[in-house]
mmCIF file of C-alpha atoms and ligand atoms in Angstrom:
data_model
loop_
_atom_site.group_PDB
_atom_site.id
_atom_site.type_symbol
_atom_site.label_atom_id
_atom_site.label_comp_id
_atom_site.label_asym_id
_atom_site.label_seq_id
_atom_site.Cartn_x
_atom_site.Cartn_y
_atom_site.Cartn_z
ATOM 1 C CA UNK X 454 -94.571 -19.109 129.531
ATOM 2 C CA UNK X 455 -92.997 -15.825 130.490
ATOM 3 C CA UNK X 456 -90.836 -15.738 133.318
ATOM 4 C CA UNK X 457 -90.117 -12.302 135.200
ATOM 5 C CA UNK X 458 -88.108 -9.567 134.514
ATOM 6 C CA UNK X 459 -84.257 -9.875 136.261
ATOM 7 C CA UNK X 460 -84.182 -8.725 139.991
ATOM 8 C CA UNK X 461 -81.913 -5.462 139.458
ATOM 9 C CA UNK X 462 -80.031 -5.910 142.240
ATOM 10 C CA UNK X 463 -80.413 -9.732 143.946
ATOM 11 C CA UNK X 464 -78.101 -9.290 146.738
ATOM 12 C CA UNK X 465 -79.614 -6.203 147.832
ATOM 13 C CA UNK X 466 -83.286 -7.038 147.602
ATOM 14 C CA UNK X 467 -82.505 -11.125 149.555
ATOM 15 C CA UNK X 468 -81.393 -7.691 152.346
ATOM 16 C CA UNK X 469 -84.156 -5.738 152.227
ATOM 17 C CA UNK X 470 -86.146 -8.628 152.224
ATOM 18 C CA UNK X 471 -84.527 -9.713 155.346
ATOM 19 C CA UNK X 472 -84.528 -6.534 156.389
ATOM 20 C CA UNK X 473 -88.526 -6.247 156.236
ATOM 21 C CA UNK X 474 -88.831 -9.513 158.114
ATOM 22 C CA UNK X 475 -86.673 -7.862 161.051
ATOM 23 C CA UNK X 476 -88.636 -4.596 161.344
ATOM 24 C CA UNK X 477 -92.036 -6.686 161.074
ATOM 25 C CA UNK X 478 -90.817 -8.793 164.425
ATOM 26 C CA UNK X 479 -89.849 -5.793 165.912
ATOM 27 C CA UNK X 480 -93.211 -4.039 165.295
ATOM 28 C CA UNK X 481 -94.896 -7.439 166.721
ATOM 29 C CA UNK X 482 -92.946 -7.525 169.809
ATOM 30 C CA UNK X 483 -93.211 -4.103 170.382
ATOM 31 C CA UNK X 484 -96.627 -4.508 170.360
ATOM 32 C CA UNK X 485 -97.189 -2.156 167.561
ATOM 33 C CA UNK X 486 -99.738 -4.503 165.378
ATOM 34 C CA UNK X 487 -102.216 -6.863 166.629
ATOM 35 C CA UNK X 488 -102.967 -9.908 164.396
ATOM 36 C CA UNK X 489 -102.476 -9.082 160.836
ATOM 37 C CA UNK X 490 -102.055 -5.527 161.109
ATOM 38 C CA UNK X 491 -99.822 -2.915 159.024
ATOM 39 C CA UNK X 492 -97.271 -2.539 156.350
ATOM 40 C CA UNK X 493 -94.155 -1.656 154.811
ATOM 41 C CA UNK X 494 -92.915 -1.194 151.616
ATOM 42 C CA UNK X 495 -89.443 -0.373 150.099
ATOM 43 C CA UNK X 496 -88.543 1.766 147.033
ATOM 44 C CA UNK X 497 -86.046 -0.848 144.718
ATOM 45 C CA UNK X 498 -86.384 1.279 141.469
ATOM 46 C CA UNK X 499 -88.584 3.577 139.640
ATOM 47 C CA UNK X 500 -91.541 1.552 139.167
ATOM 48 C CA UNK X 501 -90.813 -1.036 141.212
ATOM 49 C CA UNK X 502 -91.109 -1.594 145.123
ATOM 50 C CA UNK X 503 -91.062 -4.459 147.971
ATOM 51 C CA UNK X 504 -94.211 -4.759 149.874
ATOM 52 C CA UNK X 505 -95.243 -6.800 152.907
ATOM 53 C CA UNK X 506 -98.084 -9.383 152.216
ATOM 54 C CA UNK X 507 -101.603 -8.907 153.450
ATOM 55 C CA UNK X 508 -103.010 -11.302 156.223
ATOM 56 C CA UNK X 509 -99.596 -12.503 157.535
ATOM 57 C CA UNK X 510 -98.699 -11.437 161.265
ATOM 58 C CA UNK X 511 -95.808 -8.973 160.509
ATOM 59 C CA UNK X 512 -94.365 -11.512 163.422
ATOM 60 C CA UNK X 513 -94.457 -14.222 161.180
ATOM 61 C CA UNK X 514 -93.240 -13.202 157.531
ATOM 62 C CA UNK X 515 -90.372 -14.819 155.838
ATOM 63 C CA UNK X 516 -88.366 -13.087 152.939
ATOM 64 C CA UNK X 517 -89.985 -15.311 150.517
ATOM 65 C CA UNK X 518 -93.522 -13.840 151.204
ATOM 66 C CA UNK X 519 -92.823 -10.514 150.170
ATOM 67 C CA UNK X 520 -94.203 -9.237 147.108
ATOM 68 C CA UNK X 521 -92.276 -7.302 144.532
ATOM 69 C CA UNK X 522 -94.995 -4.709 142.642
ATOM 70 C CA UNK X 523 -94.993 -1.719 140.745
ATOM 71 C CA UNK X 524 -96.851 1.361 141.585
ATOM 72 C CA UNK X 525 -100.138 0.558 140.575
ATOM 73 C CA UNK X 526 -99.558 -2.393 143.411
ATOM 74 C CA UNK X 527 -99.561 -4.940 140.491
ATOM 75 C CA UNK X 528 -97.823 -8.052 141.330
ATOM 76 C CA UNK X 529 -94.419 -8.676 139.682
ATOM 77 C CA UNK X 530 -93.700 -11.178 141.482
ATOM 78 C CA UNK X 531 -93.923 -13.165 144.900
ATOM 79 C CA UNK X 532 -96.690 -15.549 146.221
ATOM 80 C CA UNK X 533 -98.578 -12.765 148.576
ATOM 81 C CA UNK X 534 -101.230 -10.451 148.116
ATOM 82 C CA UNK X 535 -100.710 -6.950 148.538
ATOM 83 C CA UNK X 536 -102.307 -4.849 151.301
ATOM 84 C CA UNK X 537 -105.377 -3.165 150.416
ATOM 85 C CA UNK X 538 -103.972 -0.632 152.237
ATOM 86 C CA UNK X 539 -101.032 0.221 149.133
ATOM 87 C CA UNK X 540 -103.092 3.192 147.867
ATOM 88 C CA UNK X 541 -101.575 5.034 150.772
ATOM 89 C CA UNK X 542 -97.599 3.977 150.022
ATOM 90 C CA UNK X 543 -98.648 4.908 146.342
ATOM 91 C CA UNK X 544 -99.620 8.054 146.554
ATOM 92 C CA UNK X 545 -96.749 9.235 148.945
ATOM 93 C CA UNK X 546 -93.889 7.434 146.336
ATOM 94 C CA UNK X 547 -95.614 9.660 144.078
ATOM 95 C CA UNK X 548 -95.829 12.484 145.741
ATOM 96 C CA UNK X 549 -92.331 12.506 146.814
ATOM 97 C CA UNK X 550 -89.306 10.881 145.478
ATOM 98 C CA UNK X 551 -87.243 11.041 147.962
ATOM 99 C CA UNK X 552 -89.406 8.362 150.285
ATOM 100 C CA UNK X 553 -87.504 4.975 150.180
ATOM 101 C CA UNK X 554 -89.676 3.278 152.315
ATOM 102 C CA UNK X 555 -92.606 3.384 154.176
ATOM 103 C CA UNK X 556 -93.914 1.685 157.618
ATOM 104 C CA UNK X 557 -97.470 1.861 158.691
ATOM 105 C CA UNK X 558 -98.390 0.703 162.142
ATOM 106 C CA UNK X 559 -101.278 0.676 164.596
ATOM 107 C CA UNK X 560 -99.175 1.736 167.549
ATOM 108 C CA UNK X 561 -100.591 2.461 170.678
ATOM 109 C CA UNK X 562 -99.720 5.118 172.406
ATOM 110 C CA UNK X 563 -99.788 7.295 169.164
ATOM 111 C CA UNK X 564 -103.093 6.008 168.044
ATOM 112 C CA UNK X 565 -104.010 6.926 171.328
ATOM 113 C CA UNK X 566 -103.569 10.888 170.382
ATOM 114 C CA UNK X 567 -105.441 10.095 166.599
ATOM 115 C CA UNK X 568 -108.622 8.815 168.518
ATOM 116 C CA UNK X 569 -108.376 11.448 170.944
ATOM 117 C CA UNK X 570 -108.158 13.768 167.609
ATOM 118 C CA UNK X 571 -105.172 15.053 169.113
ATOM 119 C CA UNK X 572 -101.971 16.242 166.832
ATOM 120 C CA UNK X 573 -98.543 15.253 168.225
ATOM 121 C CA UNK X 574 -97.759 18.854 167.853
ATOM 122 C CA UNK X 575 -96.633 20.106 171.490
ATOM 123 C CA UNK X 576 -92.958 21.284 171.786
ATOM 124 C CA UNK X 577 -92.240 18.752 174.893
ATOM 125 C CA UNK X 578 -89.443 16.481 173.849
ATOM 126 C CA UNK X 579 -86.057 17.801 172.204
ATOM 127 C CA UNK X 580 -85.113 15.074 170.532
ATOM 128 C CA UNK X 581 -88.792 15.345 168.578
ATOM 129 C CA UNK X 582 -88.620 18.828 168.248
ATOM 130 C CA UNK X 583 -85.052 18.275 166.331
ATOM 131 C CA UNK X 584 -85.844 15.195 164.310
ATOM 132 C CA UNK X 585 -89.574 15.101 163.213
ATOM 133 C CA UNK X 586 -91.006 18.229 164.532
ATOM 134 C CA UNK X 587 -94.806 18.265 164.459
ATOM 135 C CA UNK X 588 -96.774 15.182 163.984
ATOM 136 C CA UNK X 589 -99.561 16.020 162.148
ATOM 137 C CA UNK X 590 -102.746 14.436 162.567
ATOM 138 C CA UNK X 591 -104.949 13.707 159.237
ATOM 139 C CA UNK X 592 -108.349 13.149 158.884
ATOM 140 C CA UNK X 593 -110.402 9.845 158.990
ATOM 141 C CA UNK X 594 -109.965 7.960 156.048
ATOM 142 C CA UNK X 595 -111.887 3.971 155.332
ATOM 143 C CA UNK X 596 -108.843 1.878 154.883
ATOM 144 C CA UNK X 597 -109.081 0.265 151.950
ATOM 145 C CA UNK X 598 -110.727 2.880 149.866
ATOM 146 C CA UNK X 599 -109.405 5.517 148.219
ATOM 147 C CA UNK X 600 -110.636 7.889 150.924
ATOM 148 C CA UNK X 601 -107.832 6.691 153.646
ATOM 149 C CA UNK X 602 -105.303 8.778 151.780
ATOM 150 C CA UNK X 603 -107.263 11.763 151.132
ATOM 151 C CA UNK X 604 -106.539 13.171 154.509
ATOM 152 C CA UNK X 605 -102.962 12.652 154.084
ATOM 153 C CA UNK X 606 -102.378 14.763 151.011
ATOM 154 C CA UNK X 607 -101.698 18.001 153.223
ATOM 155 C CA UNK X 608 -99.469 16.632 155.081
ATOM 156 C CA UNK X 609 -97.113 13.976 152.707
ATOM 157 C CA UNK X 610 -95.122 16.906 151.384
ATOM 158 C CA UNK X 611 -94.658 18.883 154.573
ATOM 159 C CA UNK X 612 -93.685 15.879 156.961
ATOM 160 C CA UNK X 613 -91.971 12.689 157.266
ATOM 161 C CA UNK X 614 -94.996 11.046 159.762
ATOM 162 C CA UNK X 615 -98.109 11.437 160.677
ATOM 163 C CA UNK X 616 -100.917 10.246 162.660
ATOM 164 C CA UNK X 617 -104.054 8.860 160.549
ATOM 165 C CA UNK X 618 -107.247 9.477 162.743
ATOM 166 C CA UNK X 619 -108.789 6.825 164.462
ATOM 167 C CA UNK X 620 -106.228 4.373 162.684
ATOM 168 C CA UNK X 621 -102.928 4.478 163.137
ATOM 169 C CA UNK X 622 -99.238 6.029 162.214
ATOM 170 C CA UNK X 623 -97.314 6.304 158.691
ATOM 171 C CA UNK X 624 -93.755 7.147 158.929
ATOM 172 C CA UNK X 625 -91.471 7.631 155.567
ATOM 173 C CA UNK X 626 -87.351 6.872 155.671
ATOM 174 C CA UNK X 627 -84.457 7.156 152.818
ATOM 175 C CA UNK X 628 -84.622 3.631 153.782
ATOM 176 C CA UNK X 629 -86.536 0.924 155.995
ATOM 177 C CA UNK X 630 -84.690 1.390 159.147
ATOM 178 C CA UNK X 631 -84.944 4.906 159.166
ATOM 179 C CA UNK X 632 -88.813 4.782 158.834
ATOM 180 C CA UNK X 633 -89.080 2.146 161.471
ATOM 181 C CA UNK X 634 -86.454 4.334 163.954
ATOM 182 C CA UNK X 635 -88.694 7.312 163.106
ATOM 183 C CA UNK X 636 -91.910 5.221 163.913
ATOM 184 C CA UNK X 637 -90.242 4.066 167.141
ATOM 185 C CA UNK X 638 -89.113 7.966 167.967
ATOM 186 C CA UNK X 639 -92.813 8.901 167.802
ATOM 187 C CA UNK X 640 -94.403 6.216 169.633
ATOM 188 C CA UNK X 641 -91.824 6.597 172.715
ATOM 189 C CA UNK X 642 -92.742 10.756 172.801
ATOM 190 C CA UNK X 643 -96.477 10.078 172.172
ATOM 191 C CA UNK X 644 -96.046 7.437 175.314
ATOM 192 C CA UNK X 645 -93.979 9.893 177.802
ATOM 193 C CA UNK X 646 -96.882 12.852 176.981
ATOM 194 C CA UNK X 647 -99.555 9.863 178.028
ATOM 195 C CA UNK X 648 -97.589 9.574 181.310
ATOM 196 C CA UNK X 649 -96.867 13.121 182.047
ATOM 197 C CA UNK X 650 -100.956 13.971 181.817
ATOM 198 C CA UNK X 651 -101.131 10.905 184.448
ATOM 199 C CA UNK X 652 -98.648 12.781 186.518
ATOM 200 C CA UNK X 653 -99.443 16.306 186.303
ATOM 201 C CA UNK X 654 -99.258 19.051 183.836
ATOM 202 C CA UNK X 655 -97.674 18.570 180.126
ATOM 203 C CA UNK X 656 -95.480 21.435 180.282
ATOM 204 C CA UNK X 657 -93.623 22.765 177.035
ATOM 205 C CA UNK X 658 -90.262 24.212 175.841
ATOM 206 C CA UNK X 659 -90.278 27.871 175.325
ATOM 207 C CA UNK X 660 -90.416 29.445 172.001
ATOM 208 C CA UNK X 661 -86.817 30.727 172.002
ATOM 209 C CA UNK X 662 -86.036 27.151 172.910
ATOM 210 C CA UNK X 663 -87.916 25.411 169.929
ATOM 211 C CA UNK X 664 -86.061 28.186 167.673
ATOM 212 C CA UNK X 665 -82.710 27.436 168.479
ATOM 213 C CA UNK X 666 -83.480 23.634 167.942
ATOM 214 C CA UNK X 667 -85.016 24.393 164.810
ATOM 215 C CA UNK X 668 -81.707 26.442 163.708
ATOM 216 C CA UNK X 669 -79.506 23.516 165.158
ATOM 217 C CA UNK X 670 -81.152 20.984 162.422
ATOM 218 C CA UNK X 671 -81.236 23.628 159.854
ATOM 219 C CA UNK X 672 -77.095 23.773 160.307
ATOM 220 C CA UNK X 673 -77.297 19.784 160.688
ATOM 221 C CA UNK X 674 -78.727 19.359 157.074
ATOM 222 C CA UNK X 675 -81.015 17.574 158.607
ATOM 223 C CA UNK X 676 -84.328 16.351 156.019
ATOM 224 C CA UNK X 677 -86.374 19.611 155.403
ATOM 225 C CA UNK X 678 -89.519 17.991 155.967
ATOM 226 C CA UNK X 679 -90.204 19.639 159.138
ATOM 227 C CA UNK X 680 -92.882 20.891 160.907
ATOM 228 C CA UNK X 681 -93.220 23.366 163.808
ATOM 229 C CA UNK X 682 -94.201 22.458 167.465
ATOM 230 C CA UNK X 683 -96.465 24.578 169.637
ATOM 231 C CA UNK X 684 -95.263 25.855 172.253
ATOM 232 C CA UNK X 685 -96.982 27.480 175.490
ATOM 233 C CA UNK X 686 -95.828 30.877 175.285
ATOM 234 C CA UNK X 687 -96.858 31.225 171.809
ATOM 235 C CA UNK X 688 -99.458 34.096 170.913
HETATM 236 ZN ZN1 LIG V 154 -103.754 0.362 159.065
#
């Protein structure tokens, strides 16, 4: 019997398989997932990636579970099936090479907007505007078939997160944490701008305003990846 290939890098996958475990709790206490819901996945090589097991409460996983694939979301090894849902981290490691990981949520407040069929696109919150821009929404996709990523192809090469109508959020990172920091960055403006329509009027930065926060992460080096934010003194 064959046995599989060498890990690359043990010590740091036994992390990143921690790692995975941590941001699923996270997600489940946040409130993020309900039963079985969403998925990560981490780049380790080439052709060769961690994923999160299907029908496990991201609450609940333990390093073990996680299942080590290549891009075609074959099994390499690890006890788990992978998500059905994998089409979507495969096409967006293809697409872009600089995505490390990937984390894919149902969170609220931000699905909120996606039902509504509303874009996170208002310039309201600096720290947005300067770190994600724009969130994009994308068009209705089945999960599970190919179609779920259709709607995402505009958008994988022009952001680093967007909102999947009537579904949920995908957020890319060099690495896990960043995706899941990014993911928790969204949710938090996408749940002020829910509170500020219960309070009165969503009111935006001016144009000027956006610009010189755009030119501030331009200077920053910050991930190019970016898109703009409307704003309401825009023609
Ligand atoms: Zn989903």
């Amino acid at each position: 019997m064959s046995s599989p290939p060498p890990d690359p890098d043990p010590m740091n996958s036994d992390q990143i398989r921690e790692d995975l475990c941590e941001v699923g709790r996270r997600v489940f206490q946040h409130g993020w997932v309900a039963s079985n819901d969403g998925n990560f996945s981490v780049r380790l090589g080439s052709n060769e990636f961690l994923v999160t097991p299907t029908g496990v409460s991201k609450g609940f996983m333990k390093p073990e579970m996680m299942v080590r694939v290549d891009i075609e979301g074959n099994s390499i090894d690890g006890k788990g099936q992978v998500s059905s849902e994998w089409k979507m981290h495969r096409i967006s490691y293809q697409k872009r090479e600089d995505i490390g990981a990937i984390v894919h949520t149902h969170c609220p407040h931000a699905t909120a907007f996606s039902v509504a069929g509303l874009a996170l696109d208002q310039a309201v919150l600096p720290e947005q505007i300067y770190t994600l821009g724009a969130i994009p929404l994308a068009p209705y996709g089945q999960p599970g078939t190919h179609d779920l990523y259709q709607g995402m192809l505009p958008y994988i090469e022009k952001s680093n997160a967007f909102l999947l109508k009537n579904h949920g959020v995908v957020t890319y990172g060099k690495d896990l944490w960043e995706a899941f920091f990014s993911h928790e960055a969204l949710e938090h403006a996408a749940r002020i701008q829910i509170l500020a329509r219960q309070v009165g009027k969503v009111e935006t930065l001016k144009r000027e305003q956006v610009d010189a926060l755009h030119r501030a992460r331009t200077e920053a080096g910050l991930d190019p990846h970016w898109i703009d934010c409307r704003c309401d003194d825009d023609d």
